[in-house]
Short mmCIF file of C-alpha atoms in Angstrom, two decimals:
data_model
loop_
_atom_site.label_atom_id
_atom_site.label_comp_id
_atom_site.label_asym_id
_atom_site.label_seq_id
_atom_site.Cartn_x
_atom_site.Cartn_y
_atom_site.Cartn_z
CA MET A 1 0.01 0.01 0.00
CA VAL A 2 2.96 2.53 0.88
CA GLU A 3 4.11 2.08 -2.62
CA ALA A 4 0.85 2.87 -4.24
CA ALA A 5 0.39 6.04 -1.70
CA LEU A 6 4.01 7.29 -2.86
CA GLU A 7 2.59 6.65 -6.37
CA GLU A 8 -0.53 8.41 -6.02
CA PHE A 9 0.68 11.22 -4.11
CA ILE A 10 3.20 11.64 -6.72
CA ALA A 11 1.01 11.68 -9.76
CA ARG A 12 -1.89 13.93 -8.22
CA GLY A 13 -0.72 15.74 -5.37
CA PHE A 14 -1.32 15.84 -1.68
CA ALA A 15 -4.83 17.39 -2.12
CA ALA A 16 -6.30 15.79 -5.44
CA THR A 17 -5.16 12.05 -4.01
CA ARG A 18 -8.01 9.78 -2.68
CA LEU A 19 -8.00 7.00 -0.51
CA ASP A 20 -9.94 5.32 -3.47
CA ASP A 21 -7.01 6.14 -5.91
CA ILE A 22 -4.43 4.65 -3.32
CA ALA A 23 -6.51 1.18 -2.73
CA ARG A 24 -7.21 0.79 -6.56
CA ARG A 25 -3.50 0.91 -7.43
CA ALA A 26 -2.72 -1.14 -4.36
CA GLY A 27 -5.57 -3.53 -5.52
CA VAL A 28 -7.27 -3.67 -2.52
CA ALA A 29 -10.57 -2.89 -1.09
CA LYS A 30 -11.03 0.54 0.57
CA GLY A 31 -11.64 -0.83 3.84
CA THR A 32 -8.08 -2.43 3.87
CA ILE A 33 -7.09 1.05 3.88
CA TYR A 34 -8.94 1.87 6.94
CA LEU A 35 -7.77 -1.26 8.48
CA HIS A 36 -4.08 0.18 8.44
CA PHE A 37 -4.89 4.09 8.63
CA LYS A 38 -7.45 6.48 9.87
CA ASP A 39 -6.98 9.10 7.03
CA LYS A 40 -5.08 10.25 3.82
CA GLU A 41 -2.84 11.88 5.92
CA SER A 42 -2.11 9.18 8.24
CA MET A 43 -1.22 7.11 5.53
CA PHE A 44 1.20 10.33 3.60
CA GLU A 45 2.53 10.46 7.25
CA GLU A 46 3.52 6.50 7.06
CA LEU A 47 4.69 6.85 3.44
CA VAL A 48 7.27 9.41 4.63
CA ARG A 49 8.44 7.47 8.04
CA THR A 50 8.90 4.54 5.38
CA VAL A 51 10.66 6.18 2.56
CA ILE A 52 12.64 9.29 3.81
CA VAL A 53 13.21 8.76 7.69
CA PRO A 54 15.44 6.04 7.27
CA LEU A 55 18.14 8.05 5.38
CA VAL A 56 18.07 10.54 8.11
CA SER A 57 19.06 7.97 10.74
CA ARG A 58 22.24 7.20 8.36
CA LEU A 59 23.46 10.35 9.63
CA ASP A 60 25.42 9.15 12.57
CA PRO A 61 27.06 12.15 14.91
CA LEU A 62 29.09 9.99 16.75
CA PRO A 63 31.96 8.52 13.55
CA SER A 64 33.94 5.87 14.00
CA PRO A 65 37.64 6.60 15.63
CA GLY A 66 39.92 7.61 12.57
CA VAL A 67 36.93 8.81 10.70
CA SER A 68 36.84 12.47 9.59
CA VAL A 69 33.47 14.60 9.85
CA ARG A 70 34.36 15.24 6.11
CA ASP A 71 34.26 11.93 5.49
CA MET A 72 31.13 11.04 7.60
CA ILE A 73 29.37 14.04 5.73
CA GLU A 74 30.91 13.27 1.97
CA ALA A 75 28.95 9.47 2.54
CA PHE A 76 25.90 10.73 3.70
CA ALA A 77 25.76 13.41 0.48
CA ARG A 78 26.78 10.19 -1.71
CA THR A 79 24.07 8.08 -0.25
CA PHE A 80 21.49 11.67 -0.66
CA VAL A 81 22.47 12.01 -4.28
CA ARG A 82 22.40 8.20 -5.14
CA GLU A 83 19.23 7.40 -2.83
CA VAL A 84 17.07 10.88 -3.50
CA VAL A 85 17.94 12.99 -6.07
CA ASN A 86 17.30 11.08 -9.07
CA THR A 87 14.76 8.69 -7.42
CA ARG A 88 11.14 8.91 -6.48
CA ARG A 89 11.76 10.18 -2.95
CA ALA A 90 13.05 13.24 -4.58
CA ASP A 91 9.69 13.50 -5.84
CA LEU A 92 8.08 13.18 -2.06
CA VAL A 93 10.49 16.23 -1.12
CA ARG A 94 9.45 17.72 -3.76
CA LEU A 95 5.71 17.43 -2.88
CA ILE A 96 6.35 18.58 0.12
CA LEU A 97 7.76 21.59 -0.48
CA ALA A 98 5.05 22.65 -2.92
CA GLU A 99 2.22 21.34 -0.84
CA GLY A 100 3.68 22.25 2.58
CA PRO A 101 1.99 25.55 3.00
CA ARG A 102 -1.30 24.61 2.09
CA PHE A 103 -1.34 21.95 4.24
CA PRO A 104 0.67 22.86 7.38
CA ALA A 105 0.08 19.45 9.46
CA ILE A 106 1.82 17.75 6.81
CA ALA A 107 4.75 20.33 6.85
CA ASP A 108 4.78 20.44 10.35
CA PHE A 109 5.12 16.45 10.95
CA TYR A 110 7.70 16.66 7.86
CA TYR A 111 9.70 18.96 9.97
CA ARG A 112 9.44 17.02 13.22
CA GLU A 113 10.15 13.70 11.71
CA VAL A 114 12.59 14.76 9.13
CA VAL A 115 14.03 18.04 8.92
CA SER A 116 14.61 18.59 12.77
CA ARG A 117 16.40 15.67 13.50
CA ALA A 118 18.80 15.96 10.03
CA LEU A 119 19.53 19.62 11.70
CA THR A 120 20.01 18.28 14.94
CA ARG A 121 22.67 15.31 13.68
CA MET A 122 24.15 17.82 11.32
CA ARG A 123 24.62 20.20 14.29
CA ALA A 124 26.53 17.52 16.31
CA LEU A 125 28.91 16.65 13.17
CA ILE A 126 29.56 20.30 12.94
CA GLU A 127 30.10 21.03 16.42
CA LEU A 128 32.63 17.95 16.67
CA GLY A 129 34.42 19.13 13.47
CA ILE A 130 34.94 22.32 14.99
CA ALA A 131 36.18 20.66 18.14
CA ARG A 132 38.73 18.66 16.35
CA GLY A 133 39.87 22.17 14.17
CA GLU A 134 38.18 20.13 10.80
CA ILE A 135 36.03 23.13 10.58
CA ARG A 136 37.24 26.80 11.01
CA GLU A 137 33.63 29.21 10.89
CA LYS A 138 32.15 28.51 14.13
CA ASP A 139 28.99 30.30 13.35
CA LEU A 140 28.31 27.05 10.80
CA ALA A 141 27.09 25.15 14.07
CA ARG A 142 24.49 27.72 14.44
CA PHE A 143 23.28 27.49 10.79
CA PRO A 144 23.18 23.76 9.83
CA GLN A 145 20.52 24.58 6.91
CA ILE A 146 24.02 25.81 5.23
CA MET A 147 25.39 22.45 5.09
CA VAL A 148 22.21 20.64 3.90
CA ALA A 149 21.33 23.36 1.67
CA PRO A 150 22.95 22.19 -1.46
CA ALA A 151 21.14 18.59 -1.24
CA LEU A 152 17.74 20.39 -1.75
CA MET A 153 19.32 22.56 -4.37
CA ALA A 154 20.01 19.30 -6.51
CA VAL A 155 16.33 17.96 -5.71
CA ILE A 156 15.10 21.14 -6.81
CA TRP A 157 17.10 21.59 -9.82
CA GLN A 158 16.99 17.98 -11.42
CA SER A 159 13.15 18.56 -11.47
CA LEU A 160 12.88 22.14 -13.18
CA PHE A 161 16.00 22.19 -14.61
CA ALA A 162 18.08 19.22 -15.59
CA ARG A 163 16.66 18.89 -18.97
CA HIS A 164 18.05 22.51 -20.08
CA ALA A 165 21.09 22.00 -17.53
CA PRO A 166 22.37 18.79 -16.16
CA LEU A 167 23.70 19.10 -12.62
CA ASP A 168 26.19 17.07 -11.39
CA ALA A 169 24.98 16.97 -8.13
CA ASN A 170 28.07 14.74 -6.23
CA GLU A 171 30.76 17.20 -7.65
CA MET A 172 28.63 20.23 -6.74
CA LEU A 173 28.57 18.99 -2.92
CA ARG A 174 32.42 18.06 -3.47
CA VAL A 175 32.77 21.78 -4.18
CA HIS A 176 30.71 22.81 -1.48
CA LEU A 177 32.29 20.79 1.09
CA ASN A 178 36.03 22.10 -0.09
CA LEU A 179 34.32 25.49 0.62
CA ILE A 180 33.59 24.64 4.44
CA PHE A 181 36.77 22.15 5.45
CA GLY A 182 39.00 23.45 2.92
CA GLU A 183 40.46 21.22 -0.76
CA ARG A 184 41.65 17.74 0.26
CA ARG A 185 45.02 17.26 -0.18
CA THR A 186 45.88 14.70 -2.51
CA ALA A 187 48.56 12.04 -1.27
#
């Protein structure tokens, strides 16, 4: 049912999606949906928990010994590009961006489940990077949004402008991290 919900929400948007359409796509009776979800909003919330929240969990603020903060952020950035930017997950992120202002409850839910968790973890990594001397700009910890901004830009760019000017999201993120950490020294 979650996959059917993802397809319907992406195809129609939150406002126009009906539980009848999700049930039809999933090949179940509408009543089956009500056995698991009280309404469209709760189904959407489960979709976010299933499709997006597990990615945030990969942003571990406690690196293994010998692993730099930059290495951890780079690994997460590569995962984000691979598993979000050019996938159906990106469509879900764009749906939140587009319809969140009209449906504050889904925006609030997304903030609680995804954004606040990601920013908390990113802030912890930035603070660790500052403490280790990997990051010189101490104010970055006040604005972890700066660290994740290119990832969101990649999602938006790919949906709107990729056919005109393809974006190498991995390369853009590498340049962004060079601005924050300095260029990597090659051995």
